Amino acid sequence: MPKDCIPYRDTGYFTDLILDYLNQDKSVEFLYHRFPTLENFGVQIQEKTKHYPNQNRKVLVETINKQYKNLKVSEATATHLKNLEKLNTFTVTTGHQLNLFTGPLYFLYKIISTINLCKKLKKEYPENNFVPLYWMANEDHDFDEINFFNFKDKKVVWERNSGGAVGEISTEGLENVYESFAKSLGSSPKAQKLKTLFKEAYLNHNNLTEATRFLAHSLFDVYGLIILDANEHALKQLFVPQMKTELFTNEATTEVEKTNAKINALAGKNYKLQVNPREINLFYLREGLRERIIKKNDLYFINNTQIQFSETKLQSELENHPERFSPNVIFRPLYQEVILPNVCYIGGGGELAYWLQLKSFFEKSGVPFPVLLLRNSALLCTQKQLEKLEKLSIDVDDLFLPQHKLETNVTKQLSNISIDLSSQRKHLRNQFNELYELAKKTDPTFEKMVAAQETKQINGLDRLEKRLLKAQKRKLEDHLNRVTLLQNKLFPNGSLQERTANFSEFYLEYGDSLLELLFEKLDPLQQEFICLELKD
């Protein structure tokens, strides 16, 4: 392979904020607690040990064991479940929506990054245990974001009405999705495995939470992944003090707005804020309902309903039914860190961007802010695709360029004439500099005439270069078509493969060796974009 690792900065797909975080830019140091190095995890472990109550661990273990009672577990998972009871055990967590059949490829990358980091930490800190944990985002209500996945050039969609938390949605209607998807797979042994996995997950379970747990468990149980549904009365009971503060003092909004103001005031930076807080960062959750809590005067209303509470009644509702309160994107990270013995959160660029807005809020709440780690990113290439790259005389990293720029670079590289007129522009500007000096010595009004002529001449060169480039592109049309076809295949719809493709497309061809390759090659602390060759 010509090049297997590419700095994130060179890909063009990551924001300035995330790039500056990875580069440990001094201007963003106030947004995070500790950078993800093996050495820093030792200090993080010590801090979490002091701030994680044993009672919270007991409730967590009881809840997870209850959720696992009907699942057959591997030796690795059984060990992790047992270790969670111990005071020297910590979690590394990633979260993800309940996307149909895992959704985009990066679902796998998140979880594999999490599992691999636990292995690294265990090797570095053998006196401690580390458990990889997948937090199911089953309280989300954005069904349209999760009701599909892409298989090759086809979008597999689950059409149905929805409302409330997606985890409660019935799997009714997925029989038709299964039948359609199964026809696309063929009848190979690997196809049969995919059919069985989809069928057992979605047709043998009643709701999306149960189906997703089964699916993730089937894929990663052998590696010891623990899957958590945090929408539980006992767990939310632990979070009542923080939710009470949020309902009646708006502490999160105040702290996040302060941080947002500091971000916006950074000199020479133009970071996009990922999230903005609401007055109350909690939803009210009932069957088929997840709506914002809004305060008007002295009353609390549930948006788009007739439900309302006085402050006293709302406090009573919270204390008696904490499971009816659901954190939004601002508040969920705090919930996670309160109920878990967590030392690290692994997420994508968008996730880390909103976590970076929360450090001040965590400090105000007295909860340790976890180490933030960008998940691994990868581009999967077949042997045939890599052979085509070599024949086309381009490297993998060239494919990360915008298509028009890629075509231009390839054209200039292959052309037998020079179509870069930069030297001519430089020569022309030098000549005009002499004319400017001459104009100053004669009549200063001539300078405008010289400037006009300079602009005319430079524009003429620009037009000539564009026409030369266009002519050469026509001459190399067949070669360029092969380049763009390959780029379109590896970067579907001009986006990263991992954000579009589903794992099933690759599993159908490579089976379990796909996961084996990812576990072998994805190093969570490497912090570079990796290109992986899929071997036949």
XYZ file of C-alpha atoms in Angstrom:
536
model
C 0.000 0.000 0.000
C 1.484 3.404 -0.971
C 0.555 5.129 2.264
C -1.439 3.718 5.154
C -1.643 6.619 7.632
C -2.698 10.187 6.937
C -2.635 13.049 9.476
C -6.178 14.154 10.260
C -5.257 17.688 9.221
C -4.443 16.491 5.698
C -7.777 14.738 5.126
C -9.953 17.847 4.918
C -12.731 16.140 6.875
C -12.089 17.372 10.436
C -12.930 20.729 12.003
C -10.378 23.260 13.182
C -11.477 22.747 16.791
C -10.790 19.013 16.707
C -7.505 19.516 14.852
C -6.375 22.087 17.411
C -7.375 19.727 20.226
C -5.344 16.901 18.686
C -2.427 19.283 18.275
C -2.806 20.395 21.933
C -3.058 24.011 20.814
C -2.611 26.315 23.812
C -5.750 28.278 22.929
C -8.054 25.301 23.623
C -6.420 23.950 26.781
C -9.219 25.402 28.912
C -11.717 23.119 27.149
C -10.362 19.767 28.343
C -9.011 18.210 31.507
C -6.328 15.757 30.417
C -5.074 14.854 26.967
C -5.262 11.130 26.091
C -1.790 9.800 26.867
C -1.030 6.607 28.754
C 0.645 8.644 31.484
C -2.375 10.939 31.956
C -4.715 7.978 32.425
C -2.907 7.122 35.664
C -3.833 10.504 37.158
C -7.375 10.211 35.788
C -7.791 6.843 37.511
C -6.706 8.314 40.843
C -9.137 11.212 40.536
C -12.072 9.011 39.542
C -11.369 6.661 42.428
C -11.837 9.525 44.898
C -15.069 10.788 43.329
C -16.994 7.621 42.445
C -19.205 6.424 45.340
C -19.299 2.695 46.003
C -23.100 2.903 46.200
C -23.206 4.031 42.584
C -21.098 1.026 41.603
C -23.456 -1.345 43.407
C -26.502 0.070 41.658
C -24.713 -0.010 38.300
C -23.679 -3.651 38.715
C -27.167 -4.709 39.805
C -28.705 -2.929 36.817
C -26.311 -4.388 34.263
C -26.653 -7.900 35.669
C -30.435 -7.571 35.406
C -30.113 -6.485 31.772
C -27.833 -9.451 31.021
C -29.866 -12.140 32.747
C -31.276 -13.570 29.495
C -28.071 -13.283 27.467
C -25.501 -16.021 27.069
C -22.107 -14.397 27.615
C -18.552 -15.237 26.632
C -15.770 -15.750 29.131
C -14.474 -12.241 28.394
C -17.850 -10.625 29.077
C -18.392 -12.711 32.207
C -15.014 -11.570 33.510
C -15.843 -7.924 32.863
C -19.226 -8.244 34.566
C -17.516 -9.718 37.616
C -14.736 -7.121 37.588
C -17.240 -4.263 37.617
C -17.970 -5.142 41.235
C -14.366 -4.324 42.192
C -13.221 -0.891 43.310
C -10.183 -1.037 41.009
C -12.291 -1.439 37.858
C -12.981 1.452 35.493
C -14.884 1.846 32.269
C -13.964 3.250 28.890
C -17.178 4.359 27.231
C -18.473 5.076 23.773
C -22.046 5.933 22.843
C -24.073 5.580 19.693
C -27.598 5.863 18.391
C -29.701 2.758 17.785
C -29.100 2.834 14.035
C -30.734 0.091 12.014
C -28.242 -2.778 11.591
C -25.506 -0.600 13.190
C -25.855 2.204 10.616
C -22.551 3.596 9.281
C -19.215 1.799 9.546
C -17.898 4.040 12.296
C -20.166 2.229 14.765
C -17.623 -0.587 14.562
C -14.669 1.793 14.791
C -16.041 3.370 17.973
C -16.467 0.079 19.760
C -13.200 -1.429 18.550
C -11.343 1.729 19.629
C -12.947 1.333 23.059
C -12.051 -2.340 23.428
C -8.495 -1.811 22.186
C -7.923 1.089 24.574
C -8.989 -1.101 27.500
C -6.341 -3.627 26.463
C -3.684 -0.912 26.334
C -4.670 0.454 29.727
C -4.637 -2.999 31.306
C -1.112 -3.526 30.013
C 0.012 -0.129 31.339
C -1.870 -0.361 34.674
C -2.090 -4.120 35.448
C -3.259 -3.455 39.009
C -6.540 -2.094 37.600
C -9.289 -3.539 35.396
C -10.804 -1.766 32.393
C -14.195 -2.567 30.934
C -15.275 -1.434 27.428
C -18.820 -0.087 27.611
C -21.279 0.811 24.861
C -23.881 3.359 26.000
C -27.032 2.873 23.946
C -28.560 6.240 23.085
C -32.045 4.789 23.341
C -33.637 7.942 24.779
C -33.093 9.905 21.557
C -36.207 10.686 19.548
C -34.741 11.417 16.109
C -36.082 8.321 14.348
C -35.308 9.686 10.877
C -31.601 9.634 11.740
C -31.540 5.921 12.523
C -34.213 4.197 10.409
C -31.936 3.224 7.516
C -28.563 1.918 6.434
C -26.776 1.777 3.102
C -25.948 -1.491 1.419
C -23.759 -0.976 -1.627
C -25.694 1.498 -3.775
C -29.046 0.835 -2.090
C -30.628 2.551 0.892
C -32.452 0.100 3.160
C -35.191 2.062 4.943
C -37.619 1.179 7.728
C -40.757 3.201 7.030
C -43.094 3.707 9.989
C -44.544 6.340 12.287
C -42.650 7.048 15.458
C -42.817 9.094 18.631
C -41.053 9.260 21.970
C -37.746 7.564 22.761
C -36.510 5.416 19.882
C -35.523 2.589 22.218
C -39.180 1.922 22.972
C -40.192 1.660 19.304
C -41.664 -1.703 18.396
C -39.781 -3.762 15.806
C -43.091 -4.441 14.068
C -42.764 -3.931 10.329
C -39.126 -4.976 10.073
C -40.176 -8.255 8.444
C -40.536 -6.409 5.141
C -37.152 -4.741 5.592
C -35.611 -8.138 6.257
C -37.144 -9.702 3.154
C -35.891 -6.878 0.948
C -32.410 -6.882 2.459
C -32.121 -10.676 2.346
C -32.740 -10.691 -1.421
C -29.774 -8.346 -1.889
C -27.385 -10.617 -0.015
C -27.450 -13.783 -2.090
C -26.985 -17.250 -0.636
C -23.312 -17.560 0.335
C -22.367 -18.756 3.854
C -21.462 -15.186 4.821
C -24.792 -13.961 3.451
C -26.591 -16.538 5.575
C -24.753 -15.249 8.649
C -25.900 -11.694 7.936
C -29.469 -12.831 7.357
C -29.487 -14.754 10.624
C -28.000 -11.816 12.530
C -30.583 -9.367 11.198
C -33.460 -11.786 11.699
C -32.567 -12.781 15.257
C -31.918 -9.175 16.275
C -34.969 -7.477 14.800
C -37.603 -10.164 14.270
C -37.057 -11.968 17.576
C -37.062 -8.884 19.837
C -39.889 -6.562 20.732
C -38.274 -3.137 20.619
C -35.261 -1.312 19.244
C -33.345 -1.334 22.546
C -33.553 -5.116 22.844
C -32.716 -5.590 19.164
C -29.674 -3.309 19.303
C -28.381 -4.950 22.464
C -28.623 -8.369 20.828
C -26.916 -7.123 17.666
C -23.984 -5.453 19.463
C -23.692 -8.417 21.810
C -23.547 -10.846 18.883
C -20.758 -8.885 17.223
C -18.633 -8.032 20.260
C -19.469 -10.398 23.138
C -16.366 -12.482 22.465
C -14.287 -9.321 23.031
C -15.982 -8.544 26.354
C -18.078 -5.513 25.408
C -20.606 -4.444 28.061
C -23.799 -2.845 26.734
C -25.766 -0.458 28.937
C -29.323 0.804 28.752
C -29.167 3.774 31.125
C -32.896 4.481 30.936
C -33.507 2.783 34.280
C -35.232 3.986 37.454
C -32.391 2.843 39.739
C -29.685 4.587 37.711
C -31.633 7.814 37.321
C -32.322 7.797 41.053
C -28.574 8.321 41.493
C -28.834 11.380 39.252
C -31.769 13.061 41.005
C -29.623 15.701 42.806
C -28.118 16.888 39.513
C -31.489 16.863 37.732
C -33.034 18.840 40.579
C -30.296 21.450 40.255
C -30.911 21.629 36.517
C -34.677 22.075 36.874
C -34.524 24.804 39.446
C -31.222 26.687 39.003
C -30.266 26.292 35.291
C -26.647 25.730 36.228
C -25.764 23.928 32.980
C -26.999 26.766 30.803
C -25.052 29.369 32.761
C -21.765 27.460 32.646
C -21.997 26.368 29.012
C -22.881 29.878 27.882
C -19.775 31.177 29.673
C -17.655 28.619 27.849
C -19.325 29.397 24.523
C -18.542 33.087 24.997
C -14.870 32.256 25.637
C -14.759 30.063 22.526
C -16.282 32.806 20.390
C -13.800 35.325 21.782
C -10.688 33.331 20.863
C -8.442 35.506 18.712
C -7.807 34.170 15.227
C -10.244 31.284 15.678
C -13.628 30.718 14.126
C -14.868 27.544 15.775
C -18.428 26.444 15.172
C -20.313 25.759 18.396
C -21.692 22.237 18.281
C -24.536 22.752 20.768
C -26.315 25.590 22.541
C -27.994 25.042 25.914
C -31.667 25.511 26.635
C -33.075 27.029 29.791
C -33.816 23.495 31.012
C -31.718 20.688 29.515
C -34.088 17.874 30.372
C -36.925 16.195 28.496
C -40.035 14.673 30.017
C -40.253 11.018 29.043
C -43.322 8.784 28.926
C -44.442 6.038 26.556
C -44.573 7.553 23.079
C -43.531 10.949 24.450
C -40.211 12.788 24.812
C -40.743 16.533 24.981
C -38.929 19.541 26.375
C -39.675 20.893 29.863
C -40.389 24.624 29.621
C -40.770 27.055 32.503
C -43.310 29.880 32.181
C -43.747 32.149 35.170
C -44.019 29.747 38.118
C -45.236 26.722 36.167
C -43.458 23.973 34.232
C -45.023 22.839 30.966
C -44.319 19.787 28.816
C -43.984 21.047 25.255
C -46.716 20.037 22.769
C -48.891 18.557 25.537
C -51.391 19.712 28.148
C -49.171 18.454 30.990
C -48.028 21.032 33.528
C -46.505 21.058 37.017
C -46.001 23.456 39.863
C -42.472 23.486 41.255
C -43.548 21.339 44.211
C -45.291 18.783 42.003
C -42.411 18.673 39.553
C -39.981 17.978 42.390
C -42.245 15.212 43.634
C -42.473 13.755 40.116
C -38.683 13.771 39.869
C -38.131 12.097 43.223
C -40.786 9.417 42.663
C -40.275 8.830 38.933
C -36.746 9.874 37.901
C -37.023 7.574 34.872
C -39.494 10.105 33.432
C -36.728 12.660 33.028
C -34.341 12.395 30.106
C -31.124 14.416 29.676
C -30.516 16.255 26.425
C -27.173 16.397 24.618
C -25.826 18.986 27.094
C -26.825 17.045 30.182
C -26.355 13.401 29.149
C -22.536 13.427 29.522
C -22.880 14.431 33.181
C -25.369 11.597 33.757
C -22.902 9.152 32.229
C -20.035 10.275 34.426
C -22.130 10.222 37.599
C -23.291 6.623 37.213
C -20.127 5.090 35.671
C -16.592 4.583 37.033
C -15.491 6.088 33.749
C -12.047 7.438 32.825
C -12.407 8.035 29.085
C -15.078 8.840 26.514
C -14.411 7.852 22.902
C -16.401 9.615 20.196
C -16.348 11.163 16.766
C -15.376 14.728 15.974
C -18.882 16.114 16.421
C -19.279 14.412 19.796
C -15.948 15.596 21.122
C -16.782 19.123 19.971
C -19.792 19.313 22.296
C -17.964 17.549 25.132
C -15.328 20.292 24.886
C -18.040 22.827 25.697
C -18.839 21.100 29.003
C -15.686 21.135 31.142
C -16.668 24.211 33.164
C -20.098 22.712 33.811
C -18.502 19.494 35.097
C -16.241 21.474 37.423
C -19.232 23.375 38.792
C -21.024 20.052 39.347
C -18.038 18.519 41.167
C -17.799 15.583 38.752
C -14.428 14.623 37.178
C -14.254 15.447 33.472
C -13.156 12.339 31.529
C -10.295 12.028 29.098
C -11.666 12.648 25.590
C -10.378 10.473 22.776
C -11.187 10.774 19.086
C -12.294 7.395 17.772
C -10.299 5.700 15.043
C -11.143 6.523 11.449
C -10.383 4.194 8.561
C -10.752 3.762 4.827
C -11.228 0.163 3.689
C -9.685 -0.619 0.288
C -9.788 -3.872 -1.624
C -6.690 -5.293 -3.317
C -8.204 -4.501 -6.715
C -8.805 -0.877 -5.739
C -5.223 -0.488 -4.581
C -3.964 -2.026 -7.821
C -6.060 0.513 -9.746
C -4.551 3.332 -7.682
C -1.077 2.170 -8.618
C -1.944 1.924 -12.320
C -3.461 5.408 -12.200
C -0.282 6.742 -10.535
C -2.084 8.222 -7.525
C -1.807 7.626 -3.773
C -4.624 6.945 -1.357
C -4.211 10.354 0.246
C -4.865 12.011 -3.147
C -8.424 10.667 -2.960
C -9.155 12.864 0.057
C -8.954 15.950 -2.167
C -12.113 17.623 -3.524
C -12.820 16.021 -6.884
C -12.131 19.105 -8.997
C -8.750 19.539 -7.304
C -7.957 15.841 -7.717
C -8.696 16.071 -11.453
C -6.522 19.172 -11.784
C -3.580 17.602 -9.930
C -3.751 14.398 -11.976
C -3.984 16.384 -15.216
C -0.922 18.466 -14.364
C 0.971 15.357 -13.313
C 0.272 13.483 -16.561
C 0.466 16.333 -19.058
C 3.437 16.390 -21.438
C 3.277 20.175 -21.480
C 3.421 22.637 -18.610
C 0.029 24.077 -17.804
C 1.161 25.840 -14.660
C 1.839 29.456 -15.604
C 3.061 30.519 -12.144
C 6.548 31.356 -13.400
C 5.060 33.508 -16.162
C 2.946 35.370 -13.609
C 6.015 35.978 -11.465
C 7.993 37.258 -14.468
C 5.105 39.526 -15.485
C 4.795 40.999 -11.983
C 8.536 41.717 -11.910
C 8.199 43.605 -15.191
C 5.295 45.623 -13.864
C 7.248 46.445 -10.692
C 9.793 48.173 -12.962
C 6.966 50.012 -14.710
C 5.606 51.187 -11.328
C 9.013 52.631 -10.466
C 9.144 54.368 -13.858
C 5.635 55.787 -13.356
C 6.590 57.225 -9.954
C 9.535 59.039 -11.516
C 7.457 60.571 -14.323
C 3.812 61.159 -13.453
C 2.159 59.457 -10.398
C -1.159 59.349 -12.302
C 0.416 56.791 -14.620
C 0.394 54.280 -11.743
C -3.339 53.629 -12.220
C -2.711 52.936 -15.898
C 0.081 50.511 -15.021
C -2.152 48.761 -12.446
C -4.944 48.380 -15.002
C -2.534 46.865 -17.533
C -1.146 44.505 -14.868
C -4.624 43.251 -13.972
C -5.462 42.781 -17.658
C -2.277 40.811 -18.337
C -2.589 38.608 -15.225
C -6.258 37.880 -15.999
C -5.203 36.935 -19.520
C -2.721 34.418 -18.155
C -5.391 33.026 -15.818
C -7.793 32.518 -18.718
C -5.077 30.913 -20.823
C -4.158 28.522 -17.998
C -7.798 27.516 -17.529
C -8.195 26.846 -21.243
C -5.000 24.811 -21.348
C -6.177 22.823 -18.310
C -9.600 22.251 -19.849
C -8.049 21.060 -23.095
C -5.713 18.663 -21.284
C -8.608 17.299 -19.207
C -10.462 16.503 -22.435
C -7.360 14.768 -23.746
C -7.049 12.707 -20.529
C -10.799 12.156 -20.109
C -10.637 8.360 -19.978
C -7.918 8.377 -17.324
C -9.721 11.011 -15.243
C -12.995 9.080 -15.438
C -11.275 6.046 -13.942
C -9.821 8.221 -11.168
C -13.169 9.795 -10.279
C -15.012 6.466 -10.441
C -12.585 5.053 -7.898
C -12.888 8.128 -5.680
C -16.699 7.954 -5.854
C -16.597 4.323 -4.787
C -14.308 4.936 -1.815
C -15.878 8.301 -0.903
C -19.592 7.782 -1.626
C -21.499 11.033 -2.195
C -18.306 12.968 -1.541
C -18.241 11.823 2.087
C -16.028 9.551 4.130
C -16.743 5.872 3.557
C -17.159 5.318 7.303
C -20.030 7.820 7.452
C -21.981 6.178 4.642
C -21.263 2.477 4.149
C -22.608 -0.294 6.389
C -20.434 -3.119 7.695
C -22.602 -5.725 5.921
C -21.227 -4.706 2.516
C -17.730 -5.740 3.625
C -18.754 -8.644 5.852
C -20.507 -10.230 2.878
C -17.127 -10.476 1.162
C -14.663 -10.872 4.051
C -16.664 -12.306 6.954
C -15.092 -12.400 10.403
C -11.697 -11.430 8.982
C -13.095 -7.880 8.700
C -13.360 -7.564 12.486
C -10.029 -9.333 12.969
C -8.318 -6.806 10.689
C -9.907 -3.846 12.486
C -8.932 -5.126 15.929
C -5.380 -5.704 14.702
C -4.885 -2.347 12.987
C -6.913 0.238 14.918
C -4.685 1.778 17.569
C -6.835 4.222 19.586
C -3.853 6.375 20.627
C -2.315 6.622 17.157
C -4.524 9.606 16.249
C -4.122 9.360 12.470
C -6.510 8.381 9.703
C -5.641 4.843 8.635
C -6.148 3.195 5.247
C -6.586 -0.575 5.461
C -6.158 -3.187 2.766
C -8.836 -5.878 2.710
C -7.093 -9.063 1.640
C -8.884 -11.831 -0.209
